[in-house]
Amino acid sequence: MSEIAVAAARLAEAGVESPRADAELMAAHRHGVARSRLNLVSDAEFDPRFWDDVARREAREPLQHITGSSYFRYLELAVGPGVFVPRPETEVMTGWAIDRLNEMDVAEPVVADLGAGSGAIALAIAQEVPRARMHAVEADPLARSWTERNIARCAAAAPHISGRVTLHADDFASALPGLDGAVDLVISNPPYIPVGADVPPEVGEYEPPSALYSGADGLDAIRVVERVARRLLRPGGRVAVEHGAKQGTAVYWVFAEENGWTQTRNHCDLAGLDRFVTAVWP
Ligand SMILES: C[S@@+](CC[C@H](N)C(=O)[O-])C[C@H]1O[C@@H](n2cnc3c(N)ncnc32)[C@H](O)[C@@H]1O
């Protein structure tokens, strides 16, 4: 499709980071073919609505809002206005949690996902650790409508997920009181951008502020997650929390020995950037 080169040039001019890939993915979505088969779309089949999609992306609307879906580990999730688009760096933390759960000598490990958004973390764990019981906590009603939709969609595609993910409409600060001291793993990708920090238009103009910002240093929600994890975890339970690339040292000290934690570790994402902290409740 010669249109791809024109679209990619327009997106590059608009400051889009990966213009060629985005143009191809939008064309593949619009024409209902795999990206690798775009060369088989003839001029006669070309759908002019592709140019509407290009205009939206030029305005820096997230690619995933235009295609309506986002891939996370082995899942395809519905996303759009009002919910945070899952990121590849979160896949690494989720993979760490899946490995630890698979090692646990517990019949049905209980897991709390604090700030569920699209449901990416909870659903990936439910899919890959079928014996896990997931509790997904989300305060934002609009985000929760996407979580619900994805729970239904993923359960239809993978029936073993059905009934394994419970969504709780709650602030995670006070959530899941009935599970105090009974949770095997707490995982969270909370908001962690300092208020007032510069972000790309795709983030600042299209993603929900409650998914992004958290106090002057970006650590307010992480401090809450630390307190909640202390309350929820059983002895020997584990916590994993995502953070910004420059927050590794600060978050390490949130989970310090003085607060009772052991085996606190920093972990990197696939780009080699500091990305999440894990610790064990003694
Ligand atoms: C960065 S997004 C992460 C979403 C999803 N877990 C992911 O990794 O793609 C953070 C989510 O936490 C939710 N959130 C923020 N503060 C919360 C709170 N105090 N209680 C419950 N949910 C909260 C936001 O609404 C948002 O959906």
mmCIF file of C-alpha atoms and ligand atoms in Angstrom:
data_model
loop_
_atom_site.group_PDB
_atom_site.id
_atom_site.type_symbol
_atom_site.label_atom_id
_atom_site.label_comp_id
_atom_site.label_asym_id
_atom_site.label_seq_id
_atom_site.Cartn_x
_atom_site.Cartn_y
_atom_site.Cartn_z
ATOM 1 C CA MET A 1 0.000 0.000 0.000
ATOM 2 C CA SER A 2 1.627 3.232 -1.132
ATOM 3 C CA GLU A 3 -0.669 5.092 1.321
ATOM 4 C CA ILE A 4 1.435 3.773 4.216
ATOM 5 C CA ALA A 5 4.485 5.833 3.254
ATOM 6 C CA VAL A 6 2.377 9.006 2.990
ATOM 7 C CA ALA A 7 0.710 8.303 6.355
ATOM 8 C CA ALA A 8 4.067 7.538 8.011
ATOM 9 C CA ALA A 9 5.502 10.843 6.766
ATOM 10 C CA ARG A 10 2.496 12.733 8.180
ATOM 11 C CA LEU A 11 2.825 10.980 11.551
ATOM 12 C CA ALA A 12 6.590 11.665 11.682
ATOM 13 C CA GLU A 13 5.872 15.344 11.014
ATOM 14 C CA ALA A 14 3.366 15.309 13.924
ATOM 15 C CA GLY A 15 6.075 13.962 16.286
ATOM 16 C CA VAL A 16 4.778 10.383 16.598
ATOM 17 C CA GLU A 17 7.584 8.165 17.931
ATOM 18 C CA SER A 18 7.135 5.117 15.658
ATOM 19 C CA PRO A 19 5.371 6.528 12.564
ATOM 20 C CA ARG A 20 5.859 3.626 10.147
ATOM 21 C CA ALA A 21 4.789 0.952 12.641
ATOM 22 C CA ASP A 22 1.749 2.985 13.707
ATOM 23 C CA ALA A 23 0.697 3.592 10.079
ATOM 24 C CA GLU A 24 0.985 -0.132 9.329
ATOM 25 C CA LEU A 25 -0.906 -1.167 12.475
ATOM 26 C CA MET A 26 -3.755 1.252 11.749
ATOM 27 C CA ALA A 27 -3.955 0.083 8.124
ATOM 28 C CA ALA A 28 -3.943 -3.560 9.215
ATOM 29 C CA HIS A 29 -6.712 -2.847 11.738
ATOM 30 C CA ARG A 30 -8.797 -0.863 9.243
ATOM 31 C CA HIS A 31 -8.531 -3.568 6.553
ATOM 32 C CA GLY A 32 -8.908 -6.532 8.921
ATOM 33 C CA VAL A 33 -5.619 -8.184 7.941
ATOM 34 C CA ALA A 34 -2.386 -9.068 9.726
ATOM 35 C CA ARG A 35 0.309 -6.395 9.415
ATOM 36 C CA SER A 36 2.457 -8.860 7.469
ATOM 37 C CA ARG A 37 -0.288 -9.206 4.805
ATOM 38 C CA LEU A 38 -0.846 -5.526 4.070
ATOM 39 C CA ASN A 39 0.880 -5.905 0.717
ATOM 40 C CA LEU A 40 -2.055 -8.101 -0.342
ATOM 41 C CA VAL A 41 -4.591 -5.266 0.062
ATOM 42 C CA SER A 42 -5.316 -4.009 -3.470
ATOM 43 C CA ASP A 43 -6.007 -0.387 -4.446
ATOM 44 C CA ALA A 44 -9.630 -1.347 -5.087
ATOM 45 C CA GLU A 45 -9.971 -2.637 -1.505
ATOM 46 C CA PHE A 46 -8.380 0.444 0.098
ATOM 47 C CA ASP A 47 -10.668 1.882 2.795
ATOM 48 C CA PRO A 48 -10.534 5.711 2.768
ATOM 49 C CA ARG A 49 -11.535 5.779 6.466
ATOM 50 C CA PHE A 50 -7.850 4.975 7.042
ATOM 51 C CA TRP A 51 -7.198 8.720 6.570
ATOM 52 C CA ASP A 52 -9.585 9.503 9.477
ATOM 53 C CA ASP A 53 -7.476 7.199 11.647
ATOM 54 C CA VAL A 54 -4.292 8.904 10.482
ATOM 55 C CA ALA A 55 -5.752 12.311 11.389
ATOM 56 C CA ARG A 56 -6.583 11.062 14.901
ATOM 57 C CA ARG A 57 -3.056 9.733 15.361
ATOM 58 C CA GLU A 58 -1.639 13.009 14.012
ATOM 59 C CA ALA A 59 -3.572 14.706 16.841
ATOM 60 C CA ARG A 60 -1.574 12.318 19.094
ATOM 61 C CA GLU A 61 -4.518 10.172 20.164
ATOM 62 C CA PRO A 62 -3.016 6.867 21.405
ATOM 63 C CA LEU A 63 -2.754 4.183 18.732
ATOM 64 C CA GLN A 64 -4.608 1.753 21.007
ATOM 65 C CA HIS A 65 -7.619 4.107 21.291
ATOM 66 C CA ILE A 66 -7.840 4.129 17.503
ATOM 67 C CA THR A 67 -7.570 0.360 17.093
ATOM 68 C CA GLY A 68 -9.605 -0.227 20.301
ATOM 69 C CA SER A 69 -7.282 -2.854 21.685
ATOM 70 C CA SER A 70 -3.990 -3.406 23.420
ATOM 71 C CA TYR A 71 -1.897 -6.530 23.755
ATOM 72 C CA PHE A 72 -0.596 -7.599 27.173
ATOM 73 C CA ARG A 73 1.382 -10.839 27.491
ATOM 74 C CA TYR A 74 -1.008 -13.424 25.886
ATOM 75 C CA LEU A 75 -4.125 -11.256 26.083
ATOM 76 C CA GLU A 76 -5.885 -8.820 23.790
ATOM 77 C CA LEU A 77 -7.649 -6.219 25.925
ATOM 78 C CA ALA A 78 -10.260 -3.612 25.019
ATOM 79 C CA VAL A 79 -9.094 -0.067 25.788
ATOM 80 C CA GLY A 80 -10.304 3.463 25.075
ATOM 81 C CA PRO A 81 -11.112 6.778 26.746
ATOM 82 C CA GLY A 82 -11.133 6.532 30.536
ATOM 83 C CA VAL A 83 -8.695 3.686 31.016
ATOM 84 C CA PHE A 84 -4.901 3.459 31.174
ATOM 85 C CA VAL A 85 -3.353 1.663 28.178
ATOM 86 C CA PRO A 86 -1.275 -1.265 29.523
ATOM 87 C CA ARG A 87 2.471 -0.901 28.926
ATOM 88 C CA PRO A 88 5.146 -3.456 27.996
ATOM 89 C CA GLU A 89 7.170 -2.612 31.133
ATOM 90 C CA THR A 90 4.278 -3.864 33.266
ATOM 91 C CA GLU A 91 4.481 -7.212 31.453
ATOM 92 C CA VAL A 92 7.918 -7.758 33.006
ATOM 93 C CA MET A 93 6.664 -7.188 36.567
ATOM 94 C CA THR A 94 3.644 -9.402 35.883
ATOM 95 C CA GLY A 95 5.973 -12.130 34.590
ATOM 96 C CA TRP A 96 7.984 -11.891 37.810
ATOM 97 C CA ALA A 97 4.765 -12.358 39.830
ATOM 98 C CA ILE A 98 3.690 -15.326 37.697
ATOM 99 C CA ASP A 99 7.051 -17.032 38.281
ATOM 100 C CA ARG A 100 6.829 -16.518 42.065
ATOM 101 C CA LEU A 101 3.225 -17.793 42.177
ATOM 102 C CA ASN A 102 4.191 -20.896 40.227
ATOM 103 C CA GLU A 103 6.927 -21.577 42.800
ATOM 104 C CA MET A 104 4.573 -21.137 45.790
ATOM 105 C CA ASP A 105 3.537 -24.270 47.601
ATOM 106 C CA VAL A 106 -0.026 -22.972 48.044
ATOM 107 C CA ALA A 107 -3.072 -24.710 46.560
ATOM 108 C CA GLU A 108 -4.912 -21.555 45.490
ATOM 109 C CA PRO A 109 -2.735 -18.470 45.924
ATOM 110 C CA VAL A 110 -4.669 -15.290 46.722
ATOM 111 C CA VAL A 111 -3.495 -12.227 44.785
ATOM 112 C CA ALA A 112 -4.482 -8.553 45.110
ATOM 113 C CA ASP A 113 -4.015 -6.220 42.117
ATOM 114 C CA LEU A 114 -4.265 -2.660 43.445
ATOM 115 C CA GLY A 115 -5.413 -0.220 40.713
ATOM 116 C CA ALA A 116 -6.642 -2.678 38.093
ATOM 117 C CA GLY A 117 -7.423 -0.343 35.147
ATOM 118 C CA SER A 118 -8.062 -2.501 32.063
ATOM 119 C CA GLY A 119 -7.506 -5.593 34.222
ATOM 120 C CA ALA A 120 -4.220 -6.339 32.434
ATOM 121 C CA ILE A 121 -2.266 -7.615 35.448
ATOM 122 C CA ALA A 122 -5.107 -9.519 37.129
ATOM 123 C CA LEU A 123 -6.234 -11.167 33.901
ATOM 124 C CA ALA A 124 -2.727 -12.136 32.771
ATOM 125 C CA ILE A 125 -2.070 -13.785 36.136
ATOM 126 C CA ALA A 126 -5.454 -15.542 36.044
ATOM 127 C CA GLN A 127 -4.686 -16.810 32.560
ATOM 128 C CA GLU A 128 -1.149 -18.005 33.306
ATOM 129 C CA VAL A 129 -1.633 -19.231 36.894
ATOM 130 C CA PRO A 130 -5.029 -20.956 36.637
ATOM 131 C CA ARG A 131 -5.124 -21.881 40.336
ATOM 132 C CA ALA A 132 -4.710 -18.233 41.467
ATOM 133 C CA ARG A 133 -7.648 -16.309 42.942
ATOM 134 C CA MET A 134 -7.438 -12.693 41.803
ATOM 135 C CA HIS A 135 -8.854 -9.647 43.582
ATOM 136 C CA ALA A 136 -8.717 -6.597 41.325
ATOM 137 C CA VAL A 137 -9.315 -3.251 43.059
ATOM 138 C CA GLU A 138 -10.247 -0.154 41.054
ATOM 139 C CA ALA A 139 -11.675 3.135 42.354
ATOM 140 C CA ASP A 140 -12.526 4.849 39.065
ATOM 141 C CA PRO A 141 -15.994 3.934 37.706
ATOM 142 C CA LEU A 142 -15.097 4.571 34.060
ATOM 143 C CA ALA A 143 -11.901 2.508 34.310
ATOM 144 C CA ARG A 144 -13.953 -0.201 36.043
ATOM 145 C CA SER A 145 -16.330 -0.409 33.078
ATOM 146 C CA TRP A 146 -13.288 -1.458 30.991
ATOM 147 C CA THR A 147 -12.130 -3.936 33.657
ATOM 148 C CA GLU A 148 -15.577 -5.546 33.618
ATOM 149 C CA ARG A 149 -15.617 -5.702 29.847
ATOM 150 C CA ASN A 150 -12.174 -7.330 29.750
ATOM 151 C CA ILE A 151 -13.003 -9.854 32.463
ATOM 152 C CA ALA A 152 -16.009 -10.972 30.366
ATOM 153 C CA ARG A 153 -14.039 -10.963 27.113
ATOM 154 C CA CYS A 154 -11.053 -12.911 28.510
ATOM 155 C CA ALA A 155 -13.275 -15.417 30.328
ATOM 156 C CA ALA A 156 -15.089 -16.089 27.050
ATOM 157 C CA ALA A 157 -11.765 -16.742 25.311
ATOM 158 C CA ALA A 158 -10.216 -18.727 28.196
ATOM 159 C CA PRO A 159 -12.975 -20.324 30.331
ATOM 160 C CA HIS A 160 -10.552 -21.243 33.149
ATOM 161 C CA ILE A 161 -10.440 -17.503 33.986
ATOM 162 C CA SER A 162 -14.174 -17.478 34.641
ATOM 163 C CA GLY A 163 -14.965 -16.823 38.315
ATOM 164 C CA ARG A 164 -11.273 -16.403 39.204
ATOM 165 C CA VAL A 165 -11.119 -12.586 38.996
ATOM 166 C CA THR A 166 -13.232 -10.580 41.437
ATOM 167 C CA LEU A 167 -13.479 -6.850 40.796
ATOM 168 C CA HIS A 168 -13.780 -4.607 43.871
ATOM 169 C CA ALA A 169 -15.081 -1.038 43.463
ATOM 170 C CA ASP A 170 -12.978 0.581 46.156
ATOM 171 C CA ASP A 171 -10.112 2.850 47.089
ATOM 172 C CA PHE A 172 -7.157 0.518 47.522
ATOM 173 C CA ALA A 173 -6.170 2.313 50.759
ATOM 174 C CA SER A 174 -9.022 0.584 52.568
ATOM 175 C CA ALA A 175 -9.787 -2.292 50.209
ATOM 176 C CA LEU A 176 -10.192 -6.001 50.941
ATOM 177 C CA PRO A 177 -10.469 -5.816 54.773
ATOM 178 C CA GLY A 178 -11.720 -9.412 54.800
ATOM 179 C CA LEU A 179 -8.371 -10.557 53.408
ATOM 180 C CA ASP A 180 -6.110 -8.973 56.051
ATOM 181 C CA GLY A 181 -3.109 -11.264 56.617
ATOM 182 C CA ALA A 182 -4.368 -13.774 54.021
ATOM 183 C CA VAL A 183 -2.957 -12.554 50.699
ATOM 184 C CA ASP A 184 -0.033 -14.407 49.093
ATOM 185 C CA LEU A 185 0.976 -11.674 46.651
ATOM 186 C CA VAL A 186 0.150 -7.979 46.303
ATOM 187 C CA ILE A 187 0.917 -6.408 42.926
ATOM 188 C CA SER A 188 0.355 -2.835 41.792
ATOM 189 C CA ASN A 189 1.085 -0.475 38.945
ATOM 190 C CA PRO A 190 -0.163 2.644 40.729
ATOM 191 C CA PRO A 191 -0.045 6.237 39.461
ATOM 192 C CA TYR A 192 3.538 7.456 39.946
ATOM 193 C CA ILE A 193 4.152 10.604 37.870
ATOM 194 C CA PRO A 194 4.992 13.728 39.915
ATOM 195 C CA VAL A 195 2.237 16.346 39.578
ATOM 196 C CA GLY A 196 3.297 18.941 36.988
ATOM 197 C CA ALA A 197 5.807 16.679 35.196
ATOM 198 C CA ASP A 198 5.997 16.865 31.402
ATOM 199 C CA VAL A 199 4.368 13.944 29.584
ATOM 200 C CA PRO A 200 3.739 13.268 25.868
ATOM 201 C CA PRO A 201 0.344 14.369 24.463
ATOM 202 C CA GLU A 202 -0.794 10.722 24.148
ATOM 203 C CA VAL A 203 -0.535 10.497 27.941
ATOM 204 C CA GLY A 204 -1.402 13.989 29.202
ATOM 205 C CA GLU A 205 -4.360 14.625 26.895
ATOM 206 C CA TYR A 206 -5.903 11.165 26.625
ATOM 207 C CA GLU A 207 -5.182 9.059 29.720
ATOM 208 C CA PRO A 208 -7.111 9.494 32.987
ATOM 209 C CA PRO A 209 -5.215 11.761 35.442
ATOM 210 C CA SER A 210 -6.080 9.399 38.320
ATOM 211 C CA ALA A 211 -4.000 6.721 36.556
ATOM 212 C CA LEU A 212 -0.992 8.997 36.161
ATOM 213 C CA TYR A 213 -0.254 11.544 38.880
ATOM 214 C CA SER A 214 0.498 11.005 42.550
ATOM 215 C CA GLY A 215 1.752 13.924 44.639
ATOM 216 C CA ALA A 216 4.771 16.193 44.325
ATOM 217 C CA ASP A 217 7.324 13.357 44.124
ATOM 218 C CA GLY A 218 5.014 10.842 42.423
ATOM 219 C CA LEU A 219 5.270 8.470 45.383
ATOM 220 C CA ASP A 220 2.052 9.122 47.337
ATOM 221 C CA ALA A 221 0.194 6.078 45.936
ATOM 222 C CA ILE A 222 3.267 3.833 46.294
ATOM 223 C CA ARG A 223 3.436 4.744 50.005
ATOM 224 C CA VAL A 224 -0.220 3.756 50.324
ATOM 225 C CA VAL A 225 0.434 0.455 48.504
ATOM 226 C CA GLU A 226 3.251 -0.253 50.969
ATOM 227 C CA ARG A 227 0.940 0.237 53.967
ATOM 228 C CA VAL A 228 -1.837 -1.819 52.390
ATOM 229 C CA ALA A 229 0.562 -4.640 51.478
ATOM 230 C CA ARG A 230 1.705 -4.795 55.124
ATOM 231 C CA ARG A 231 -1.923 -5.203 56.169
ATOM 232 C CA LEU A 232 -2.912 -7.744 53.509
ATOM 233 C CA LEU A 233 0.071 -10.075 53.212
ATOM 234 C CA ARG A 234 0.406 -13.302 55.169
ATOM 235 C CA PRO A 235 3.849 -14.033 56.648
ATOM 236 C CA GLY A 236 6.163 -14.868 53.735
ATOM 237 C CA GLY A 237 3.872 -13.111 51.232
ATOM 238 C CA ARG A 238 5.367 -10.960 48.473
ATOM 239 C CA VAL A 239 4.758 -7.517 47.045
ATOM 240 C CA ALA A 240 5.655 -6.067 43.630
ATOM 241 C CA VAL A 241 5.148 -2.414 42.770
ATOM 242 C CA GLU A 242 5.957 -0.573 39.558
ATOM 243 C CA HIS A 243 7.556 2.890 39.573
ATOM 244 C CA GLY A 244 9.170 5.483 37.294
ATOM 245 C CA ALA A 245 12.658 4.936 35.884
ATOM 246 C CA LYS A 246 14.210 7.463 38.294
ATOM 247 C CA GLN A 247 12.327 6.346 41.418
ATOM 248 C CA GLY A 248 14.106 3.020 42.094
ATOM 249 C CA THR A 249 16.163 4.195 45.071
ATOM 250 C CA ALA A 250 13.279 6.112 46.664
ATOM 251 C CA VAL A 251 10.895 3.162 46.316
ATOM 252 C CA TYR A 252 13.527 0.759 47.668
ATOM 253 C CA TRP A 253 13.509 2.827 50.883
ATOM 254 C CA VAL A 254 9.696 2.811 51.055
ATOM 255 C CA PHE A 255 10.018 -0.981 51.405
ATOM 256 C CA ALA A 256 12.944 -0.703 53.842
ATOM 257 C CA GLU A 257 13.814 -2.958 56.770
ATOM 258 C CA GLU A 258 12.673 -0.204 59.160
ATOM 259 C CA ASN A 259 9.136 -0.775 57.865
ATOM 260 C CA GLY A 260 9.508 -4.497 58.510
ATOM 261 C CA TRP A 261 10.275 -5.670 54.951
ATOM 262 C CA THR A 262 12.893 -8.247 53.981
ATOM 263 C CA GLN A 263 14.559 -9.187 50.679
ATOM 264 C CA THR A 264 13.780 -5.807 49.077
ATOM 265 C CA ARG A 265 15.055 -5.769 45.480
ATOM 266 C CA ASN A 266 15.108 -3.388 42.513
ATOM 267 C CA HIS A 267 14.254 -4.820 39.075
ATOM 268 C CA CYS A 268 14.707 -3.460 35.543
ATOM 269 C CA ASP A 269 12.370 -3.489 32.555
ATOM 270 C CA LEU A 270 13.334 -4.744 29.077
ATOM 271 C CA ALA A 271 14.952 -1.391 28.294
ATOM 272 C CA GLY A 272 17.272 -1.869 31.309
ATOM 273 C CA LEU A 273 15.583 0.922 33.281
ATOM 274 C CA ASP A 274 14.771 0.633 36.985
ATOM 275 C CA ARG A 275 11.074 -0.321 36.910
ATOM 276 C CA PHE A 276 9.759 -2.229 39.920
ATOM 277 C CA VAL A 277 10.530 -3.140 43.510
ATOM 278 C CA THR A 278 9.714 -6.410 45.207
ATOM 279 C CA ALA A 279 9.879 -7.382 48.868
ATOM 280 C CA VAL A 280 8.847 -10.151 51.248
ATOM 281 C CA TRP A 281 6.737 -9.674 54.386
ATOM 282 C CA PRO A 282 8.536 -11.663 57.099
HETATM 283 C C1 LIG B 1 -1.235 3.279 36.051
HETATM 284 S S1 LIG B 1 -2.884 2.661 36.044
HETATM 285 C C2 LIG B 1 -2.563 0.917 35.973
HETATM 286 C C3 LIG B 1 -3.667 0.086 35.403
HETATM 287 C C4 LIG B 1 -3.327 -1.394 35.176
HETATM 288 N N1 LIG B 1 -3.043 -2.060 36.436
HETATM 289 C C5 LIG B 1 -2.132 -1.519 34.264
HETATM 290 O O1 LIG B 1 -1.042 -1.840 34.743
HETATM 291 O O2 LIG B 1 -2.275 -1.297 33.050
HETATM 292 C C6 LIG B 1 -3.347 2.909 37.756
HETATM 293 C C7 LIG B 1 -4.789 2.556 38.068
HETATM 294 O O3 LIG B 1 -4.987 2.716 39.481
HETATM 295 C C8 LIG B 1 -6.250 3.323 39.716
HETATM 296 N N2 LIG B 1 -6.146 3.988 41.025
HETATM 297 C C9 LIG B 1 -5.426 5.094 41.343
HETATM 298 N N3 LIG B 1 -5.542 5.374 42.651
HETATM 299 C C10 LIG B 1 -6.372 4.427 43.181
HETATM 300 C C11 LIG B 1 -6.852 4.173 44.488
HETATM 301 N N4 LIG B 1 -6.525 4.942 45.534
HETATM 302 N N5 LIG B 1 -7.673 3.106 44.682
HETATM 303 C C12 LIG B 1 -8.011 2.299 43.632
HETATM 304 N N6 LIG B 1 -7.575 2.501 42.363
HETATM 305 C C13 LIG B 1 -6.761 3.542 42.136
HETATM 306 C C14 LIG B 1 -6.430 4.279 38.557
HETATM 307 O O4 LIG B 1 -7.797 4.616 38.375
HETATM 308 C C15 LIG B 1 -5.829 3.449 37.400
HETATM 309 O O5 LIG B 1 -6.804 2.657 36.781
#
